[in-house]
XYZ file of C-alpha atoms in Angstrom:
414
model
C 53.305 -79.502 -15.359
C 51.168 -77.062 -17.188
C 48.571 -76.111 -15.057
C 46.283 -74.556 -18.330
C 43.563 -75.949 -20.706
C 44.954 -78.105 -23.202
C 44.805 -74.549 -25.857
C 45.841 -72.320 -23.026
C 49.781 -70.650 -22.840
C 51.554 -69.414 -19.538
C 53.889 -66.913 -21.146
C 54.530 -64.389 -17.800
C 57.364 -65.059 -19.290
C 57.579 -63.957 -22.944
C 54.804 -60.950 -22.079
C 57.288 -58.612 -20.996
C 59.665 -56.572 -22.901
C 58.717 -59.295 -26.538
C 55.402 -59.359 -26.863
C 52.821 -62.059 -26.268
C 53.020 -65.407 -28.136
C 49.729 -65.712 -28.291
C 48.235 -65.288 -31.533
C 45.989 -62.817 -29.590
C 46.515 -59.457 -29.074
C 46.427 -58.508 -25.590
C 43.806 -56.534 -25.457
C 41.486 -59.282 -26.847
C 43.286 -61.210 -23.683
C 41.272 -59.121 -21.544
C 38.606 -58.789 -23.219
C 37.704 -61.515 -23.222
C 34.179 -60.403 -24.551
C 35.573 -58.289 -27.160
C 37.264 -60.921 -28.909
C 38.486 -60.929 -31.913
C 37.266 -63.343 -33.993
C 39.476 -64.547 -36.872
C 38.225 -65.718 -40.270
C 41.172 -68.464 -40.374
C 42.544 -69.497 -37.996
C 42.937 -71.875 -34.946
C 39.781 -73.230 -33.186
C 38.004 -71.757 -30.238
C 39.759 -73.003 -26.373
C 37.646 -75.731 -24.738
C 35.593 -73.998 -22.209
C 37.303 -73.883 -18.510
C 35.155 -75.902 -16.316
C 33.144 -73.993 -13.719
C 33.241 -71.184 -14.832
C 29.876 -70.061 -17.187
C 31.709 -69.188 -21.595
C 31.657 -66.128 -23.263
C 30.983 -64.856 -26.613
C 33.359 -63.767 -28.177
C 33.444 -61.141 -30.748
C 35.801 -61.545 -33.765
C 37.911 -57.722 -33.760
C 35.049 -56.061 -36.916
C 32.650 -56.353 -33.897
C 35.199 -55.175 -31.379
C 35.494 -51.913 -33.470
C 31.666 -51.092 -34.162
C 31.096 -51.576 -30.584
C 33.156 -49.603 -29.506
C 32.642 -46.549 -32.099
C 29.255 -47.085 -30.755
C 30.165 -46.303 -27.371
C 29.230 -49.797 -26.689
C 32.241 -50.741 -24.432
C 31.929 -47.913 -21.791
C 27.838 -48.404 -21.597
C 27.201 -45.488 -24.184
C 25.014 -45.475 -27.157
C 25.815 -41.720 -28.716
C 28.412 -42.752 -31.029
C 31.722 -39.941 -29.770
C 34.237 -41.976 -28.175
C 32.603 -43.494 -25.148
C 31.125 -40.457 -23.601
C 27.524 -40.409 -21.645
C 24.537 -40.034 -23.633
C 23.172 -36.918 -21.991
C 19.426 -37.249 -21.969
C 16.428 -34.331 -21.921
C 15.931 -33.732 -18.336
C 11.818 -32.796 -17.588
C 10.809 -30.109 -17.190
C 10.420 -27.762 -13.721
C 6.902 -28.893 -12.133
C 5.661 -25.445 -12.037
C 2.225 -25.988 -10.358
C 3.534 -28.394 -7.717
C 6.828 -25.899 -6.811
C 3.876 -23.149 -6.279
C 2.047 -25.204 -3.948
C 5.367 -26.062 -2.051
C 5.324 -22.185 -1.751
C 2.875 -20.040 -1.846
C 1.233 -21.407 1.850
C 4.591 -20.093 2.797
C 4.780 -16.555 0.416
C 1.343 -16.688 2.916
C 2.878 -16.226 5.726
C 5.441 -13.688 4.631
C 2.609 -11.346 2.884
C 0.982 -11.108 6.984
C 2.872 -11.012 8.956
C 3.683 -8.198 7.090
C 0.293 -7.066 6.625
C -0.230 -7.260 10.713
C 3.151 -5.729 11.119
C 2.169 -2.941 9.565
C -1.025 -2.602 11.141
C 0.142 -2.405 14.412
C 3.154 -0.591 13.037
C 1.040 2.331 11.997
C -2.380 1.581 14.687
C 0.268 2.869 17.785
C 1.044 5.400 15.783
C -2.217 7.168 15.443
C -2.546 10.014 18.029
C -5.735 9.263 20.034
C -6.250 12.475 22.057
C -9.941 13.473 21.839
C -12.305 11.928 24.067
C -16.075 12.810 22.829
C -17.650 11.450 25.660
C -16.860 14.696 27.183
C -19.154 15.995 24.374
C -22.219 16.118 26.016
C -26.945 16.151 24.753
C -26.427 14.609 21.715
C -27.958 13.894 19.253
C -29.477 9.890 17.969
C -28.078 7.839 15.736
C -28.447 7.686 12.619
C -27.236 5.423 9.433
C -24.103 5.236 8.520
C -20.675 6.856 9.474
C -19.659 9.802 9.548
C -16.294 11.987 10.388
C -15.854 15.394 11.828
C -12.481 16.268 9.253
C -10.658 19.688 10.376
C -7.288 21.270 9.032
C -5.502 23.487 11.833
C -2.957 25.690 11.785
C -0.637 24.098 13.977
C 2.588 24.837 13.764
C 4.066 22.529 16.105
C 6.970 20.946 15.365
C 7.531 22.945 12.802
C 11.313 24.900 12.715
C 10.832 28.446 12.166
C 13.514 28.006 8.156
C 8.827 25.540 7.596
C 7.095 28.087 9.013
C 9.126 31.015 6.852
C 8.898 28.853 3.501
C 4.932 27.420 4.308
C 4.123 30.876 5.149
C 2.686 29.404 8.084
C 3.084 32.014 10.658
C 3.980 32.051 14.434
C 0.589 32.366 16.129
C 1.248 31.140 19.186
C -1.789 28.105 19.900
C -3.486 26.871 17.308
C -7.309 27.561 15.150
C -8.946 26.140 12.292
C -8.299 26.378 8.701
C -11.136 24.170 7.594
C -14.364 21.947 8.857
C -15.430 19.340 6.765
C -18.362 16.555 7.508
C -18.031 13.486 4.903
C -20.630 10.556 5.308
C -19.758 7.278 4.725
C -23.457 5.072 3.923
C -24.953 3.030 1.509
C -25.555 5.484 -1.198
C -21.844 6.662 -2.107
C -19.992 8.995 0.309
C -20.993 13.050 0.877
C -18.780 15.575 1.762
C -19.755 19.127 3.162
C -17.995 21.951 4.020
C -18.744 24.678 7.121
C -16.977 27.245 6.698
C -14.875 29.339 9.049
C -17.343 31.722 9.164
C -20.955 30.599 9.363
C -22.201 32.030 12.291
C -23.178 28.937 15.227
C -24.726 29.178 18.332
C -21.685 28.401 21.201
C -24.272 26.133 23.377
C -23.902 24.396 27.564
C -20.758 22.232 27.193
C -18.609 20.470 29.694
C -14.903 21.861 29.599
C -12.038 19.639 28.433
C -10.485 19.565 30.611
C -11.891 21.281 33.948
C -14.879 19.488 33.772
C -17.162 21.957 34.535
C -20.525 23.138 33.012
C -21.214 25.871 31.624
C -24.478 26.810 30.461
C -25.726 28.378 27.559
C -25.248 31.888 26.865
C -27.114 32.075 23.176
C -23.985 33.645 21.935
C -23.530 34.044 18.172
C -19.702 33.475 17.099
C -18.371 32.232 14.239
C -17.676 28.384 13.623
C -13.817 28.577 14.493
C -14.149 30.468 17.636
C -15.423 27.092 18.992
C -12.724 25.385 18.275
C -10.074 28.469 19.746
C -12.102 28.827 22.682
C -12.387 24.541 23.511
C -10.785 22.320 21.836
C -12.163 19.431 19.583
C -14.124 18.841 22.009
C -16.567 22.172 21.739
C -16.454 22.038 17.869
C -17.577 18.946 18.138
C -20.896 20.237 20.894
C -21.389 22.980 18.700
C -21.443 21.397 15.320
C -24.128 18.794 16.705
C -26.336 21.150 18.084
C -26.610 23.560 14.571
C -27.094 20.565 13.093
C -28.782 17.882 14.940
C -25.831 15.106 13.945
C -24.252 13.104 15.471
C -20.370 12.783 14.786
C -18.520 9.303 15.034
C -15.365 10.346 14.418
C -12.952 13.049 14.941
C -9.692 13.638 12.391
C -7.423 16.785 12.571
C -4.280 17.188 10.675
C -2.249 20.255 10.504
C -0.089 21.921 8.454
C 3.098 19.980 8.292
C 1.505 17.107 7.858
C -0.402 18.134 5.539
C 2.310 19.367 2.876
C 4.956 16.224 4.400
C 1.689 13.491 2.323
C 1.602 15.426 -0.253
C 6.072 15.835 -0.415
C 6.361 12.033 -0.016
C 3.441 10.477 -3.011
C 5.740 12.619 -5.183
C 3.315 16.001 -5.377
C -1.143 15.445 -6.453
C -2.287 17.011 -10.389
C -4.778 19.588 -10.170
C -6.366 21.171 -13.041
C -6.748 24.521 -11.739
C -9.050 25.861 -14.413
C -8.308 30.143 -13.675
C -5.359 31.196 -12.945
C -4.713 33.383 -9.275
C -2.615 35.101 -6.734
C -1.983 35.858 -2.687
C 0.503 37.377 -1.090
C -1.256 35.785 2.329
C -0.812 31.995 1.277
C 2.199 32.470 -1.396
C 0.066 31.243 -4.336
C 0.404 31.570 -6.669
C -1.028 29.403 -10.148
C -1.047 29.334 -13.736
C -3.501 28.001 -15.075
C -3.981 24.468 -16.145
C -2.693 21.119 -15.298
C -0.448 20.691 -13.301
C 1.333 18.219 -10.192
C 1.696 20.458 -6.342
C 4.231 20.113 -4.490
C 3.290 20.073 -0.009
C 4.371 23.663 0.197
C 1.971 24.270 -3.304
C -0.511 21.815 -2.009
C -1.021 23.939 1.376
C -0.953 27.378 -0.604
C -3.453 26.028 -2.982
C -6.178 24.813 0.201
C -4.555 27.948 2.125
C -6.210 30.582 -0.313
C -9.275 32.853 0.128
C -8.715 36.541 -0.416
C -8.061 35.611 -4.212
C -11.429 34.480 -5.223
C -14.603 36.833 -4.942
C -16.524 34.077 -3.229
C -14.356 34.610 -0.178
C -13.990 30.806 2.080
C -16.953 29.547 0.198
C -14.519 29.567 -2.560
C -11.809 28.412 -0.800
C -14.603 25.252 0.709
C -14.660 24.147 -3.169
C -11.151 23.749 -3.133
C -10.730 21.579 -0.457
C -12.852 19.643 -1.377
C -11.494 19.482 -4.692
C -7.591 18.676 -3.140
C -8.634 16.776 -0.757
C -10.326 13.920 -3.371
C -8.214 14.450 -5.898
C -5.329 13.562 -2.959
C -7.011 10.746 -1.478
C -7.912 8.993 -5.134
C -3.316 9.320 -6.607
C -2.776 7.869 -2.377
C -4.624 4.844 -2.934
C -3.662 3.219 -5.677
C -1.288 -0.006 -6.573
C 1.350 2.187 -6.600
C 1.637 3.628 -3.855
C -0.156 1.141 -1.315
C 2.313 -1.622 -3.286
C 5.207 0.398 -3.542
C 7.074 0.185 1.005
C 9.746 2.671 -0.223
C 6.254 5.204 -1.200
C 3.668 3.493 1.984
C 5.300 3.331 4.438
C 6.554 7.149 3.657
C 2.981 8.339 3.233
C 1.747 6.310 5.881
C 4.131 8.644 8.383
C 3.731 11.598 6.919
C 0.328 11.069 7.807
C 0.113 8.870 11.117
C 2.973 11.750 12.683
C 0.333 14.692 12.978
C -2.787 12.895 12.662
C -4.782 13.143 16.310
C -8.197 11.271 15.944
C -10.689 10.655 18.778
C -9.989 7.739 21.221
C -12.813 5.189 19.784
C -11.681 5.223 16.086
C -8.731 2.484 14.843
C -6.847 2.455 11.250
C -9.689 0.240 10.279
C -11.839 3.284 10.434
C -9.337 5.509 9.463
C -9.074 3.440 6.046
C -12.548 3.866 5.461
C -12.887 7.498 5.955
C -9.787 7.457 3.125
C -11.703 5.347 0.718
C -15.022 7.092 1.458
C -13.036 10.150 1.199
C -11.415 8.495 -2.765
C -15.285 7.745 -3.225
C -16.393 11.330 -3.316
C -15.761 11.949 -6.606
C -17.756 9.281 -8.145
C -20.536 8.254 -9.701
C -22.500 8.365 -6.302
C -20.252 10.105 -4.315
C -21.730 14.058 -3.550
C -19.262 17.388 -2.487
C -21.193 20.421 -1.012
C -21.076 23.324 1.721
C -23.665 23.672 3.926
C -26.135 25.597 2.173
C -27.028 29.484 2.973
C -29.312 31.270 3.543
C -27.315 35.286 3.369
C -24.654 37.046 5.573
C -24.994 38.928 9.762
C -22.573 40.833 10.494
C -19.815 39.017 8.719
C -20.833 35.846 9.214
C -22.838 33.050 6.905
C -26.186 32.085 8.479
C -26.893 28.640 7.127
C -30.260 28.061 5.403
C -32.137 26.058 8.211
C -35.548 24.550 6.481
C -32.368 22.741 3.914
C -29.705 21.822 6.699
C -32.904 20.134 8.523
C -33.938 18.120 5.053
C -29.570 17.864 4.033
C -29.361 16.455 8.019
C -32.778 13.868 7.922
C -30.696 12.467 4.465
C -28.096 11.238 5.598
C -28.982 9.905 9.382
C -31.911 7.738 7.026
C -28.776 7.118 5.202
C -31.074 8.813 1.677
C -29.532 9.823 -2.017
C -28.901 13.857 -0.589
C -30.698 16.006 -2.964
C -30.504 19.356 -1.505
C -28.069 21.836 -3.198
C -25.993 24.317 -1.645
C -27.376 27.488 -3.397
């Protein structure tokens, strides 16, 4: 008994080896939804009870659907392969919003870490609380910047190369007052040969009170006698200007900073040579390395004005150093920033109340000295006494009053 519906044939015994006896190809029978429709032939098979009727297609429809990739759901006409759909463009705004907080955290962490690293390297060795009989505070901030001839930590070869000599201890090689206020920064050089009076003072180590004896000495003698505290006391006594912060750097630190930033470009108006400092410069623009920079700021015997001319070169060089260091190329480049900071901080001595923020403010004020509102000058001189330079008391008094009131400085050196 045949259980297949009318018109259907069970050809399972004839299917293999001899082909199918059906009038339709076996593929078409297997894939009933794309069966071939013949123009002439037996009628379509009746529907199977319980099975939904399916619409058949002829061979022409089958071929067309196959060629268009519709058999497997494709639609690109390429042998049934799926059609590629265009990917949506990346949403960079969303990505930035997601990444910005993480980037901000990283930048903040690096900045905070750098701050505390640099702050820990500051040598806070000068105690201004030991300075007695101090002038009243004024507006703005006054820094006493000292370049010492300290050879601490230098090898014999470095001393020879930098022509520093091998004297024990340390003395001041340059002294400047930097006033940072609302009317622009003012840099005032204090010649080391300035004639000053040593006032009463309290010994920085012994704590003993030494009364005033009216001694007239060169300014750098105050430093040699009892260090930074007596130097600050002497400057304040002879000027009437309160010093808020003290900064000192030695020979090695100065040269290392210059080398760390790759040199400082200077425009030297006139050639000069000095065997004592090792200076040998031609006129014109040139980039000075650490050794040459140290020779440049130390030279005095090659100039007619001796120490007064040297202080002008020191001012010019420090302003150039600050301007060329405080640039994006240095600040944003860790391979330049950290060596530069390390070179300076390793030999930098400051007062106990000075923070890294105060130091940075001083640095940018130094950079602004050559700006439109900045001014650089020597302490006004009226003459000499026994080879020492005598300050012009009237001009010094006017200058100090302008600095205390944070007014624009109109006093001239000459």
